[in-house]
The first five atom37 places (N, CA, C, CB, O) and aatype in JSON, in Angstrom:
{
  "aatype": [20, 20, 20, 20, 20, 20, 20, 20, 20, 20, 20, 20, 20, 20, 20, 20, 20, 20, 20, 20, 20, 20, 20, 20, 20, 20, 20, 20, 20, 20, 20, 20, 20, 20, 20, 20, 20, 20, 20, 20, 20, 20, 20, 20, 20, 20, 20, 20, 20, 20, 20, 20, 20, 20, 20, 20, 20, 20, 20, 20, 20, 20, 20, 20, 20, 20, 20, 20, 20, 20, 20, 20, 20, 20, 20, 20, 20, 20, 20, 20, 20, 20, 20, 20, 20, 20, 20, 20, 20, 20, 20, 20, 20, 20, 20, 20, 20, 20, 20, 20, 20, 20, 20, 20, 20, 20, 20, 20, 20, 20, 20, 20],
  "atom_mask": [
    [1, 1, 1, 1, 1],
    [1, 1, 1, 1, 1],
    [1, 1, 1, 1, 1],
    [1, 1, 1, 1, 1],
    [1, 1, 1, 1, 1],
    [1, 1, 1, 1, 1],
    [1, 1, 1, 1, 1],
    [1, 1, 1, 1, 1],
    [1, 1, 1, 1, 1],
    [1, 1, 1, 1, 1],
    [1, 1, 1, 1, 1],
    [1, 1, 1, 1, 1],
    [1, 1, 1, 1, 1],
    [1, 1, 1, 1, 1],
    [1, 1, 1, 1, 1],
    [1, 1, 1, 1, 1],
    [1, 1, 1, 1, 1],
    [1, 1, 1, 1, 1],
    [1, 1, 1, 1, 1],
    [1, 1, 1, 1, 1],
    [1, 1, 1, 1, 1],
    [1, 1, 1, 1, 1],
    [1, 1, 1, 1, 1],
    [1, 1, 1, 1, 1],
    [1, 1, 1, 1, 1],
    [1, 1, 1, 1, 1],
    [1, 1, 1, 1, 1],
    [1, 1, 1, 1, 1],
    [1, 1, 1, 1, 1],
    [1, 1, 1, 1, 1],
    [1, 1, 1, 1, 1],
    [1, 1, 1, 1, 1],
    [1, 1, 1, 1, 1],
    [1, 1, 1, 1, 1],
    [1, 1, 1, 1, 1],
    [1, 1, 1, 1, 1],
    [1, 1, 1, 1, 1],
    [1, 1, 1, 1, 1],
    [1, 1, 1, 1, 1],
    [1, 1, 1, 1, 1],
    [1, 1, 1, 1, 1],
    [1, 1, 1, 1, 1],
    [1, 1, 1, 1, 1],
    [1, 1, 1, 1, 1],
    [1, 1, 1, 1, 1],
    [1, 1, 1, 1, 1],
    [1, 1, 1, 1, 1],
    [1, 1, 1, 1, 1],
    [1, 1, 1, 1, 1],
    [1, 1, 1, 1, 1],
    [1, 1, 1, 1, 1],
    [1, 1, 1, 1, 1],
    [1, 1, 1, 1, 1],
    [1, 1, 1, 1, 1],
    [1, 1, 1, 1, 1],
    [1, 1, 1, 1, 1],
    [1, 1, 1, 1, 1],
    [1, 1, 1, 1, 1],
    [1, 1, 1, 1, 1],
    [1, 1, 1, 1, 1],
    [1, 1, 1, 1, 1],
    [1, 1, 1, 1, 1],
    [1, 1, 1, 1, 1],
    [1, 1, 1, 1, 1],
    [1, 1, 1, 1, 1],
    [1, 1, 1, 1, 1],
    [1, 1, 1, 1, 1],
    [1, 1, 1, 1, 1],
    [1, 1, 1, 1, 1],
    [1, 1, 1, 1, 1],
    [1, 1, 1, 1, 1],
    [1, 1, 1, 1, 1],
    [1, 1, 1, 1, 1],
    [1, 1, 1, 1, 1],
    [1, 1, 1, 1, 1],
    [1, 1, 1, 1, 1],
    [1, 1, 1, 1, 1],
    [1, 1, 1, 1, 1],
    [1, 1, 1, 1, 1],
    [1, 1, 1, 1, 1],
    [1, 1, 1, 1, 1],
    [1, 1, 1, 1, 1],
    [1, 1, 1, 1, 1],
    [1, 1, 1, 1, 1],
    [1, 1, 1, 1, 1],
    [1, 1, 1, 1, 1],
    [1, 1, 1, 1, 1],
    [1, 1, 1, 1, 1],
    [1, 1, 1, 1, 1],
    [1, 1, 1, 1, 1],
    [1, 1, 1, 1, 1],
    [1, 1, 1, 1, 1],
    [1, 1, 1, 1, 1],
    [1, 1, 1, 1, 1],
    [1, 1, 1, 1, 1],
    [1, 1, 1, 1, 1],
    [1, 1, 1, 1, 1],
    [1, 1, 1, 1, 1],
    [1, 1, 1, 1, 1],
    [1, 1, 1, 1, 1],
    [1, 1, 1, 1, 1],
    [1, 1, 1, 1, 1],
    [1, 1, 1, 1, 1],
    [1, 1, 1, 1, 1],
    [1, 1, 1, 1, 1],
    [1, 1, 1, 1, 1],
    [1, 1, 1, 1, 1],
    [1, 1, 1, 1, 1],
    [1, 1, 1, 1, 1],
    [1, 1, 1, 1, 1],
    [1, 1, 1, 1, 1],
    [1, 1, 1, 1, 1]
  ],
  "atom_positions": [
    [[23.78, 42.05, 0.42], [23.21, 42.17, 1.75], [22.76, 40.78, 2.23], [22.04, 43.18, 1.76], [22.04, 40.06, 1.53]],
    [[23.32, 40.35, 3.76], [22.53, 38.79, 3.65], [21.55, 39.2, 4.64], [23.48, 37.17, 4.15], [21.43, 40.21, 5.34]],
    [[20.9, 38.19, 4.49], [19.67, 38.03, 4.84], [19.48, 36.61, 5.9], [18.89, 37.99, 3.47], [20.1, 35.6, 5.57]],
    [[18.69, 36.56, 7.07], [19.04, 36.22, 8.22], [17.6, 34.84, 7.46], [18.94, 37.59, 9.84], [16.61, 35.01, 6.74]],
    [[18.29, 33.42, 8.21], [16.79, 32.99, 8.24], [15.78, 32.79, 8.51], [16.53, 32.63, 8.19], [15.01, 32.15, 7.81]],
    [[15.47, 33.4, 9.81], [14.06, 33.54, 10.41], [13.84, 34.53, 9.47], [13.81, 33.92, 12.05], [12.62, 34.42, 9.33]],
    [[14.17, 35.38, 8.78], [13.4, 36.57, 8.18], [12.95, 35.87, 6.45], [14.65, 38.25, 8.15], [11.98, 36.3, 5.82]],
    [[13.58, 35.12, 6.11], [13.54, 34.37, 4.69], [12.26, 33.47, 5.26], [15.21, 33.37, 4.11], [11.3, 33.9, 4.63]],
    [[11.9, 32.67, 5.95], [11.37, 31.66, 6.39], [9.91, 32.55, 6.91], [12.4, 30.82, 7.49], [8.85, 31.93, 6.87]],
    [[9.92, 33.55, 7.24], [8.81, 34.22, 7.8], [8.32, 34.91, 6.69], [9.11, 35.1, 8.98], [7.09, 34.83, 6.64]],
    [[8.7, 35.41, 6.01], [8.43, 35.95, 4.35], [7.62, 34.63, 3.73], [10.19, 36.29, 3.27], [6.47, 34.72, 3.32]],
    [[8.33, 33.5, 3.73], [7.77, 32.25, 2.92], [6.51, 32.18, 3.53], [8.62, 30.77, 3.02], [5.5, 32.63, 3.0]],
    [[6.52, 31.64, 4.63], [5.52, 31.67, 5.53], [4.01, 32.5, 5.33], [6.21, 32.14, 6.6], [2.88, 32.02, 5.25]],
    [[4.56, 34.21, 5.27], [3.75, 34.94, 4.82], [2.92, 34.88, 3.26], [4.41, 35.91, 5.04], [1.72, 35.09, 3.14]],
    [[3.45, 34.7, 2.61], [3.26, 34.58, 1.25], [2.65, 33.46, 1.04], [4.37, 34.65, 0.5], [1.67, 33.49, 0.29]],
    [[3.07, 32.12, 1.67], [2.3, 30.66, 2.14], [0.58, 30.84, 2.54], [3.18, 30.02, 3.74], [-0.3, 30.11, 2.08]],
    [[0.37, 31.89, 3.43], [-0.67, 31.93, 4.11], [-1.87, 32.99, 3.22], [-0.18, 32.4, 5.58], [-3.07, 32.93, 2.97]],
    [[-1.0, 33.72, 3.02], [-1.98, 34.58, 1.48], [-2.14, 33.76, 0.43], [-1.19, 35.97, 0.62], [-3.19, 33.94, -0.18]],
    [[-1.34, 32.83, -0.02], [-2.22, 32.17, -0.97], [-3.33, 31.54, -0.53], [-1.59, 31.29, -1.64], [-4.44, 31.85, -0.96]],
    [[-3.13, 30.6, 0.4], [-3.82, 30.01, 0.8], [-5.33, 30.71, 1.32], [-3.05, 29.45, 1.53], [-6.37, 30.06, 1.32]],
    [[-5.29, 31.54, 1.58], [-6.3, 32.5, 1.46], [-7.24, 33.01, 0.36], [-5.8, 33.36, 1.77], [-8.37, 33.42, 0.63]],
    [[-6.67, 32.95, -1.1], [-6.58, 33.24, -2.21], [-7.79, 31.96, -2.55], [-4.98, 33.29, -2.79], [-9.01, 31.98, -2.75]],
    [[-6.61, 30.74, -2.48], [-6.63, 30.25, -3.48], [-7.36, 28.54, -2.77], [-5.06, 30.46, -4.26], [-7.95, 27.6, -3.3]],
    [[-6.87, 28.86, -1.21], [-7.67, 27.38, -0.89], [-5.68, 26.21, -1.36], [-9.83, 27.03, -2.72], [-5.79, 24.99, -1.44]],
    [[-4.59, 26.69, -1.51], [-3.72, 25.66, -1.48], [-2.65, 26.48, -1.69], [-3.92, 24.51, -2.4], [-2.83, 27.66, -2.0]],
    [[-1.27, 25.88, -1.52], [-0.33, 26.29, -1.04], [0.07, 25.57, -2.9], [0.23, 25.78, 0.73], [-0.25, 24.48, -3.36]],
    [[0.98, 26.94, -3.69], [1.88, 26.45, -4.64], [3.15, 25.35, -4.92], [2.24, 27.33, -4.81], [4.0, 25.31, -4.02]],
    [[3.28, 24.77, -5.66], [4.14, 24.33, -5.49], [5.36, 24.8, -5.39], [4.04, 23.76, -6.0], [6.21, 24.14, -4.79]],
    [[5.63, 25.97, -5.92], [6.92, 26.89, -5.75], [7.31, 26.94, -4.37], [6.71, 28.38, -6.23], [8.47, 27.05, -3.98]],
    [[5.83, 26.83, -3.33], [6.45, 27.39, -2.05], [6.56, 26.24, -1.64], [5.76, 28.39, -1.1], [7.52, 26.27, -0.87]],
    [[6.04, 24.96, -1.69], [6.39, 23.61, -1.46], [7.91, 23.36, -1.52], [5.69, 22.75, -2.44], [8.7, 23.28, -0.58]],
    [[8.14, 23.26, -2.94], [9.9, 23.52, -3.1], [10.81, 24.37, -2.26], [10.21, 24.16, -4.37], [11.88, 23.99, -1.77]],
    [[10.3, 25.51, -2.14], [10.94, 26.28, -1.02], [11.12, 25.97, 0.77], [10.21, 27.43, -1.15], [11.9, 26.4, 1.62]],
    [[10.15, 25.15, 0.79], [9.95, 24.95, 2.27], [11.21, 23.88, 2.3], [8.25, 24.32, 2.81], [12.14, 24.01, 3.1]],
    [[11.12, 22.77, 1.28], [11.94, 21.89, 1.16], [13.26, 22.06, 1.44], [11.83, 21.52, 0.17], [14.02, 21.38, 2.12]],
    [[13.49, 23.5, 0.57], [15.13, 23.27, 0.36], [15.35, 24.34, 1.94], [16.04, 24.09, -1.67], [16.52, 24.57, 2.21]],
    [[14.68, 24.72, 2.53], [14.97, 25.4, 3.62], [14.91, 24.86, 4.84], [14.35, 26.33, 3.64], [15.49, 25.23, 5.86]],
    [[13.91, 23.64, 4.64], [14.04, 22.76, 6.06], [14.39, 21.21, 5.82], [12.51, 22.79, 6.94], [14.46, 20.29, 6.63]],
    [[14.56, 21.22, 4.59], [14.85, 19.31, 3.9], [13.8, 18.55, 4.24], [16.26, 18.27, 4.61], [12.63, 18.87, 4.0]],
    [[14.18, 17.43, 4.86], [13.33, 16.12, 4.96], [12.41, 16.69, 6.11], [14.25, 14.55, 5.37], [11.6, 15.86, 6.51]],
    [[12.35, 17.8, 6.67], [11.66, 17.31, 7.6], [10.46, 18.54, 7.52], [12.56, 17.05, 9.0], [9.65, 18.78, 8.41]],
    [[10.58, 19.29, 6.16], [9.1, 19.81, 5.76], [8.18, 18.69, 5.44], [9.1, 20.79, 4.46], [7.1, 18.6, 6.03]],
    [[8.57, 17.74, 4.45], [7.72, 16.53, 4.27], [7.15, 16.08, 4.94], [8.06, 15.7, 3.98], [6.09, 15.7, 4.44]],
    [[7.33, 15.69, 6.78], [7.12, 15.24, 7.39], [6.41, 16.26, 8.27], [7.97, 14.58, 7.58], [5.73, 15.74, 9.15]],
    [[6.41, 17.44, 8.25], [5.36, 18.59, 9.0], [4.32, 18.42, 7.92], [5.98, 20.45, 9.21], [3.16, 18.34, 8.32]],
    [[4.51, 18.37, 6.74], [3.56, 18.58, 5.84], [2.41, 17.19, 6.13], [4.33, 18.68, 4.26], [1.21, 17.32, 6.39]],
    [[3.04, 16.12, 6.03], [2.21, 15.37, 6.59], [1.48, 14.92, 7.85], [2.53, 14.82, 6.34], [0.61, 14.08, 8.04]],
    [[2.19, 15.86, 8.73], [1.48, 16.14, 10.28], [-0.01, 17.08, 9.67], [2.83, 17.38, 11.63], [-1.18, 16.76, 9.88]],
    [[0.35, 17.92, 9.12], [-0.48, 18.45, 8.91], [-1.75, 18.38, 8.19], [-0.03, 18.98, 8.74], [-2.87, 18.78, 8.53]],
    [[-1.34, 17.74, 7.08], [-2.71, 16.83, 6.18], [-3.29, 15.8, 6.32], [-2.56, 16.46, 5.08], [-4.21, 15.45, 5.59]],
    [[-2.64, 14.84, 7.74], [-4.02, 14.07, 8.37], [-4.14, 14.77, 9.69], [-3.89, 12.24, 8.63], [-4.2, 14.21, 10.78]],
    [[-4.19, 16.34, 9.42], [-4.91, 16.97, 10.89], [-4.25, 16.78, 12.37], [-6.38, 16.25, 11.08], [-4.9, 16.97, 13.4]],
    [[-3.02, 16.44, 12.33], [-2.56, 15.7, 13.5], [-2.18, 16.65, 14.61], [-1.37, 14.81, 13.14], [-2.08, 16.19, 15.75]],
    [[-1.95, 17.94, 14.39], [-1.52, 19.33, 15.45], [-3.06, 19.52, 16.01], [-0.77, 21.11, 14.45], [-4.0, 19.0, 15.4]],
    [[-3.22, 20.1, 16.9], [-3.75, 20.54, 17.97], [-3.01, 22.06, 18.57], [-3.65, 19.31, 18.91], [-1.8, 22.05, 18.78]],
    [[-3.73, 23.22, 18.8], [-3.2, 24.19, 19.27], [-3.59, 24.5, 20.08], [-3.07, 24.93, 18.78], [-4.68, 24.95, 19.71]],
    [[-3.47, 24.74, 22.05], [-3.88, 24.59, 22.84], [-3.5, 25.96, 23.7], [-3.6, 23.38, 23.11], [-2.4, 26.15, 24.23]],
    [[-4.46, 26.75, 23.73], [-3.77, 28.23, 24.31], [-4.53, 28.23, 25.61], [-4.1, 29.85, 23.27], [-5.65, 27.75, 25.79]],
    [[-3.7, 28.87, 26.56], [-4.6, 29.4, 28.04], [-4.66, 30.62, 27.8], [-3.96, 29.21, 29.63], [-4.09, 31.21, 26.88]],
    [[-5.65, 31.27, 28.97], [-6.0, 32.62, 29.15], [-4.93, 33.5, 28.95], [-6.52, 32.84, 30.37], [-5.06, 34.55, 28.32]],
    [[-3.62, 33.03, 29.57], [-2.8, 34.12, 29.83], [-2.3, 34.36, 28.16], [-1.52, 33.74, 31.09], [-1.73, 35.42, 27.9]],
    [[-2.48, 33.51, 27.22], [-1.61, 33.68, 26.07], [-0.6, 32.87, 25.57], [-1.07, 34.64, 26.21], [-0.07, 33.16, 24.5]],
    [[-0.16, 31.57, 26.42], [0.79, 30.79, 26.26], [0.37, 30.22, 25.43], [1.24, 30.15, 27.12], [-0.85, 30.11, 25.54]],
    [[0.95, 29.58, 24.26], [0.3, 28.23, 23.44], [1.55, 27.01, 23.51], [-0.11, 28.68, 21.5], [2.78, 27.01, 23.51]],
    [[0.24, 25.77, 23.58], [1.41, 24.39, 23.46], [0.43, 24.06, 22.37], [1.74, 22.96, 24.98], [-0.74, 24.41, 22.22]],
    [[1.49, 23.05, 21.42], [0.9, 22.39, 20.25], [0.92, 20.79, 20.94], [1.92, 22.64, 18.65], [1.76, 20.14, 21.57]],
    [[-0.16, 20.6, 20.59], [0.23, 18.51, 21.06], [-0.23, 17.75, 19.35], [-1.61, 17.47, 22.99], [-1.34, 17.62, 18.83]],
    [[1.17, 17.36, 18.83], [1.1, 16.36, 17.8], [0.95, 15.1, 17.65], [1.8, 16.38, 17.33], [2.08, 14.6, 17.6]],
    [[0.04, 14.19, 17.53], [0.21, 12.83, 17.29], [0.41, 12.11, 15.94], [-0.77, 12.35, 17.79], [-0.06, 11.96, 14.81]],
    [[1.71, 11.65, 17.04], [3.0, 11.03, 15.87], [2.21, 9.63, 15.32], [4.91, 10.47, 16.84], [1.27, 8.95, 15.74]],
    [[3.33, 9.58, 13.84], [2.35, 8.1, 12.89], [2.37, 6.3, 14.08], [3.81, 7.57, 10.67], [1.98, 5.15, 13.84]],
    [[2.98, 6.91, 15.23], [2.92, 5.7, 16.12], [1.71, 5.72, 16.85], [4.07, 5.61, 17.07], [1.14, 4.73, 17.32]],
    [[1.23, 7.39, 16.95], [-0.43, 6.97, 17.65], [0.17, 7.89, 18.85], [-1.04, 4.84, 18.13], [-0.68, 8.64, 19.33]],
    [[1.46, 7.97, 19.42], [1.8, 8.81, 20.71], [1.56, 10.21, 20.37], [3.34, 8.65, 21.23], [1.68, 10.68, 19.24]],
    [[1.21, 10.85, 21.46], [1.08, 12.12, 21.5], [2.22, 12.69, 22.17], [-0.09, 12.46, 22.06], [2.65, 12.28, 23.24]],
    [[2.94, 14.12, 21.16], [3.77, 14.52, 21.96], [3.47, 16.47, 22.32], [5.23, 14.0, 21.23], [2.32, 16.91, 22.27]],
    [[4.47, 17.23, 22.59], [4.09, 18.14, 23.03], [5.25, 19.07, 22.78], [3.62, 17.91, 24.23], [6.36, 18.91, 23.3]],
    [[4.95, 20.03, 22.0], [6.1, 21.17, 21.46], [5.38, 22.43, 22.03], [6.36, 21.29, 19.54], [4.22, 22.78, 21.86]],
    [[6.54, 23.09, 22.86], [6.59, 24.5, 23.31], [7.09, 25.39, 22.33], [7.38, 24.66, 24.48], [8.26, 25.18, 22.02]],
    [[6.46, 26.44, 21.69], [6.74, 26.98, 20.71], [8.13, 28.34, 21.33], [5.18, 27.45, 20.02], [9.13, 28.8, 20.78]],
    [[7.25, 28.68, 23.2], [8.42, 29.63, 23.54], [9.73, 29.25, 23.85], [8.13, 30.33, 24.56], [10.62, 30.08, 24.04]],
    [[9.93, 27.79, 23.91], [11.38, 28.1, 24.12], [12.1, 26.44, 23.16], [11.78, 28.28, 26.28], [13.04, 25.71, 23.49]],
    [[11.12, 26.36, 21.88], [11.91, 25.45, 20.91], [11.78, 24.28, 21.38], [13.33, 25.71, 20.72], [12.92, 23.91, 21.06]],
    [[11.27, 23.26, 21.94], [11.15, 22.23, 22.81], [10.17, 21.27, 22.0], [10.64, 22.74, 24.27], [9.13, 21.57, 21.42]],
    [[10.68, 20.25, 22.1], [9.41, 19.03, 21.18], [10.22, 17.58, 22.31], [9.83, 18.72, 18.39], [11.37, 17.33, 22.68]],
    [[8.58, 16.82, 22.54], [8.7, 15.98, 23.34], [9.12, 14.57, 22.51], [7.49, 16.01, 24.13], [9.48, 13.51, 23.02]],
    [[8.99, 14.82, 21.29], [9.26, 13.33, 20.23], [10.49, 13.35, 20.07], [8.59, 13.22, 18.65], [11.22, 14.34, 20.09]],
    [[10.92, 11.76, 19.83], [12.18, 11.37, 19.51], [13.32, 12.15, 18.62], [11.94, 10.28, 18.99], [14.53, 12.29, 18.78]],
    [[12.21, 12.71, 17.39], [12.9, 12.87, 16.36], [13.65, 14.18, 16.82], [12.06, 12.88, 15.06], [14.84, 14.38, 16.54]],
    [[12.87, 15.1, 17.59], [13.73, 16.21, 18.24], [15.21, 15.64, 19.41], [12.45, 17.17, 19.21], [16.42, 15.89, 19.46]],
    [[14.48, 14.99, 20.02], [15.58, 14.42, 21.2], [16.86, 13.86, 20.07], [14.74, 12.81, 22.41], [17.99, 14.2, 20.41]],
    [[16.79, 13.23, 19.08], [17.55, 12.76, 18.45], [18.51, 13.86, 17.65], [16.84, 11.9, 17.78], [19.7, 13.91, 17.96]],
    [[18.14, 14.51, 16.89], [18.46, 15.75, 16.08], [19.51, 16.86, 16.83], [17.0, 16.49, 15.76], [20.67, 17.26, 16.71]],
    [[18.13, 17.13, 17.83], [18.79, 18.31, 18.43], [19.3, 18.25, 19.51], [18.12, 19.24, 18.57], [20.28, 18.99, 19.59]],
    [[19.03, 17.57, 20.58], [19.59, 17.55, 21.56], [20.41, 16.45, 21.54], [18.83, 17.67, 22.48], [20.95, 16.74, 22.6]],
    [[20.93, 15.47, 21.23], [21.76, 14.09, 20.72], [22.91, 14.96, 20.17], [20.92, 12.91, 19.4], [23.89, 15.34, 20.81]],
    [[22.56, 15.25, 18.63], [23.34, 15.53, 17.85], [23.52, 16.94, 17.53], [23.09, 14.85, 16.97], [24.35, 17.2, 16.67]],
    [[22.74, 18.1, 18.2], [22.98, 19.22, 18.37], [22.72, 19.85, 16.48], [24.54, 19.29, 19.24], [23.58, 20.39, 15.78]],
    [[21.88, 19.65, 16.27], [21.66, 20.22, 15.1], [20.55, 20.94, 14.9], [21.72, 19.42, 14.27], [19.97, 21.22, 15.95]],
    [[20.02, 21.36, 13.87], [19.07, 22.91, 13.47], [18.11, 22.84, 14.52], [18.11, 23.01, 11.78], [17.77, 21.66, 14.61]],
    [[17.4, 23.66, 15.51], [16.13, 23.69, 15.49], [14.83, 23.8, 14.56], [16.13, 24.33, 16.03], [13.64, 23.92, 14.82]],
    [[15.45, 23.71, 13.57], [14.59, 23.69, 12.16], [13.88, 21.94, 11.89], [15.92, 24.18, 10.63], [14.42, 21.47, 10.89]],
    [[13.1, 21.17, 12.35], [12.59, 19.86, 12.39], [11.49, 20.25, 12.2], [12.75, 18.99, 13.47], [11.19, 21.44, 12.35]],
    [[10.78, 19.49, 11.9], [9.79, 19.46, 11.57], [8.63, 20.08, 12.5], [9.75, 18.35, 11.27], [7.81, 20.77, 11.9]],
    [[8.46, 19.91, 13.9], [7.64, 20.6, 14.68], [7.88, 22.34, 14.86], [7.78, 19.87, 15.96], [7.24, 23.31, 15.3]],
    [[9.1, 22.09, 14.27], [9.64, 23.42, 14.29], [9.4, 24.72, 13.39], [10.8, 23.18, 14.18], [9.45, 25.95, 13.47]],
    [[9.04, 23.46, 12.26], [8.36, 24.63, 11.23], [6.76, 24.54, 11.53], [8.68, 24.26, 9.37], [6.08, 25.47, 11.09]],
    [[6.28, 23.76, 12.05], [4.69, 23.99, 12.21], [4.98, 25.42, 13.17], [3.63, 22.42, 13.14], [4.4, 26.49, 12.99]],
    [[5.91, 25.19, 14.14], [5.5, 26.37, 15.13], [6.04, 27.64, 14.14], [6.39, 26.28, 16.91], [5.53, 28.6, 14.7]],
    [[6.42, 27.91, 13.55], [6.8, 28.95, 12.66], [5.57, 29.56, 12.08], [7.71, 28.44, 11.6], [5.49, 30.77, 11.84]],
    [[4.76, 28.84, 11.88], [3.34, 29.57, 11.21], [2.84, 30.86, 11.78], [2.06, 28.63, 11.37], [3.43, 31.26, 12.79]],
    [[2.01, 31.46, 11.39], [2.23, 32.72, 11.91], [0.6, 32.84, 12.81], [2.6, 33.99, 10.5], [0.32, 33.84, 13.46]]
  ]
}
């Protein structure tokens, strides 16, 4: 039976967030996993994330924008509803070279 990857990735995700609940840190098993499911560019969410660099910014109605500041000091701005990141590394990836929406801002917005 295959199995789709938003549904593999949202499972990880889930299981990510119960430990962390648990335990105060994320395993390394699921570290490895994030890796081989998003490559180089979990490393690089991971480190958005451990010097605090996301921001989650919701209005009344329910919309949320994330604003990340990148290791250059710029601030950019990822729409989680429709896949959108204002940094290079997206413009480059995905819209350049037409590849995964899976980048790195991409898995922050994946969190649940």
């Amino acid at each position: 039976m295959a199995v789709a990857l938003p549904a593999v990735v949202e499972e990880l995700l889930s299981e990510m967030a119960a430990a962390v609940q648990e335990s105060a840190r994320i395993p390394d098993e699921h570290l490895l996993s994030l890796k081989f499911v998003f490559g180089s560019s979990a490393i690089q969410a991971l480190d958005l994330v451990d010097r605090q660099s996301i921001t989650l910014i919701s209005s009344p109605s329910g919309r949320r924008v994330y604003q990340v500041l990148g290791s250059s000091g710029k601030t950019y701005i990822c729409l989680a509803s429709c896949h959108y990141c204002s940094c290079p590394a997206f413009a480059f990836s995905v819209l350049r070279k037409g590849e995964s929406l899976l980048g790195p801002e991409k898995m922050i917005l994946q969190q649940p």
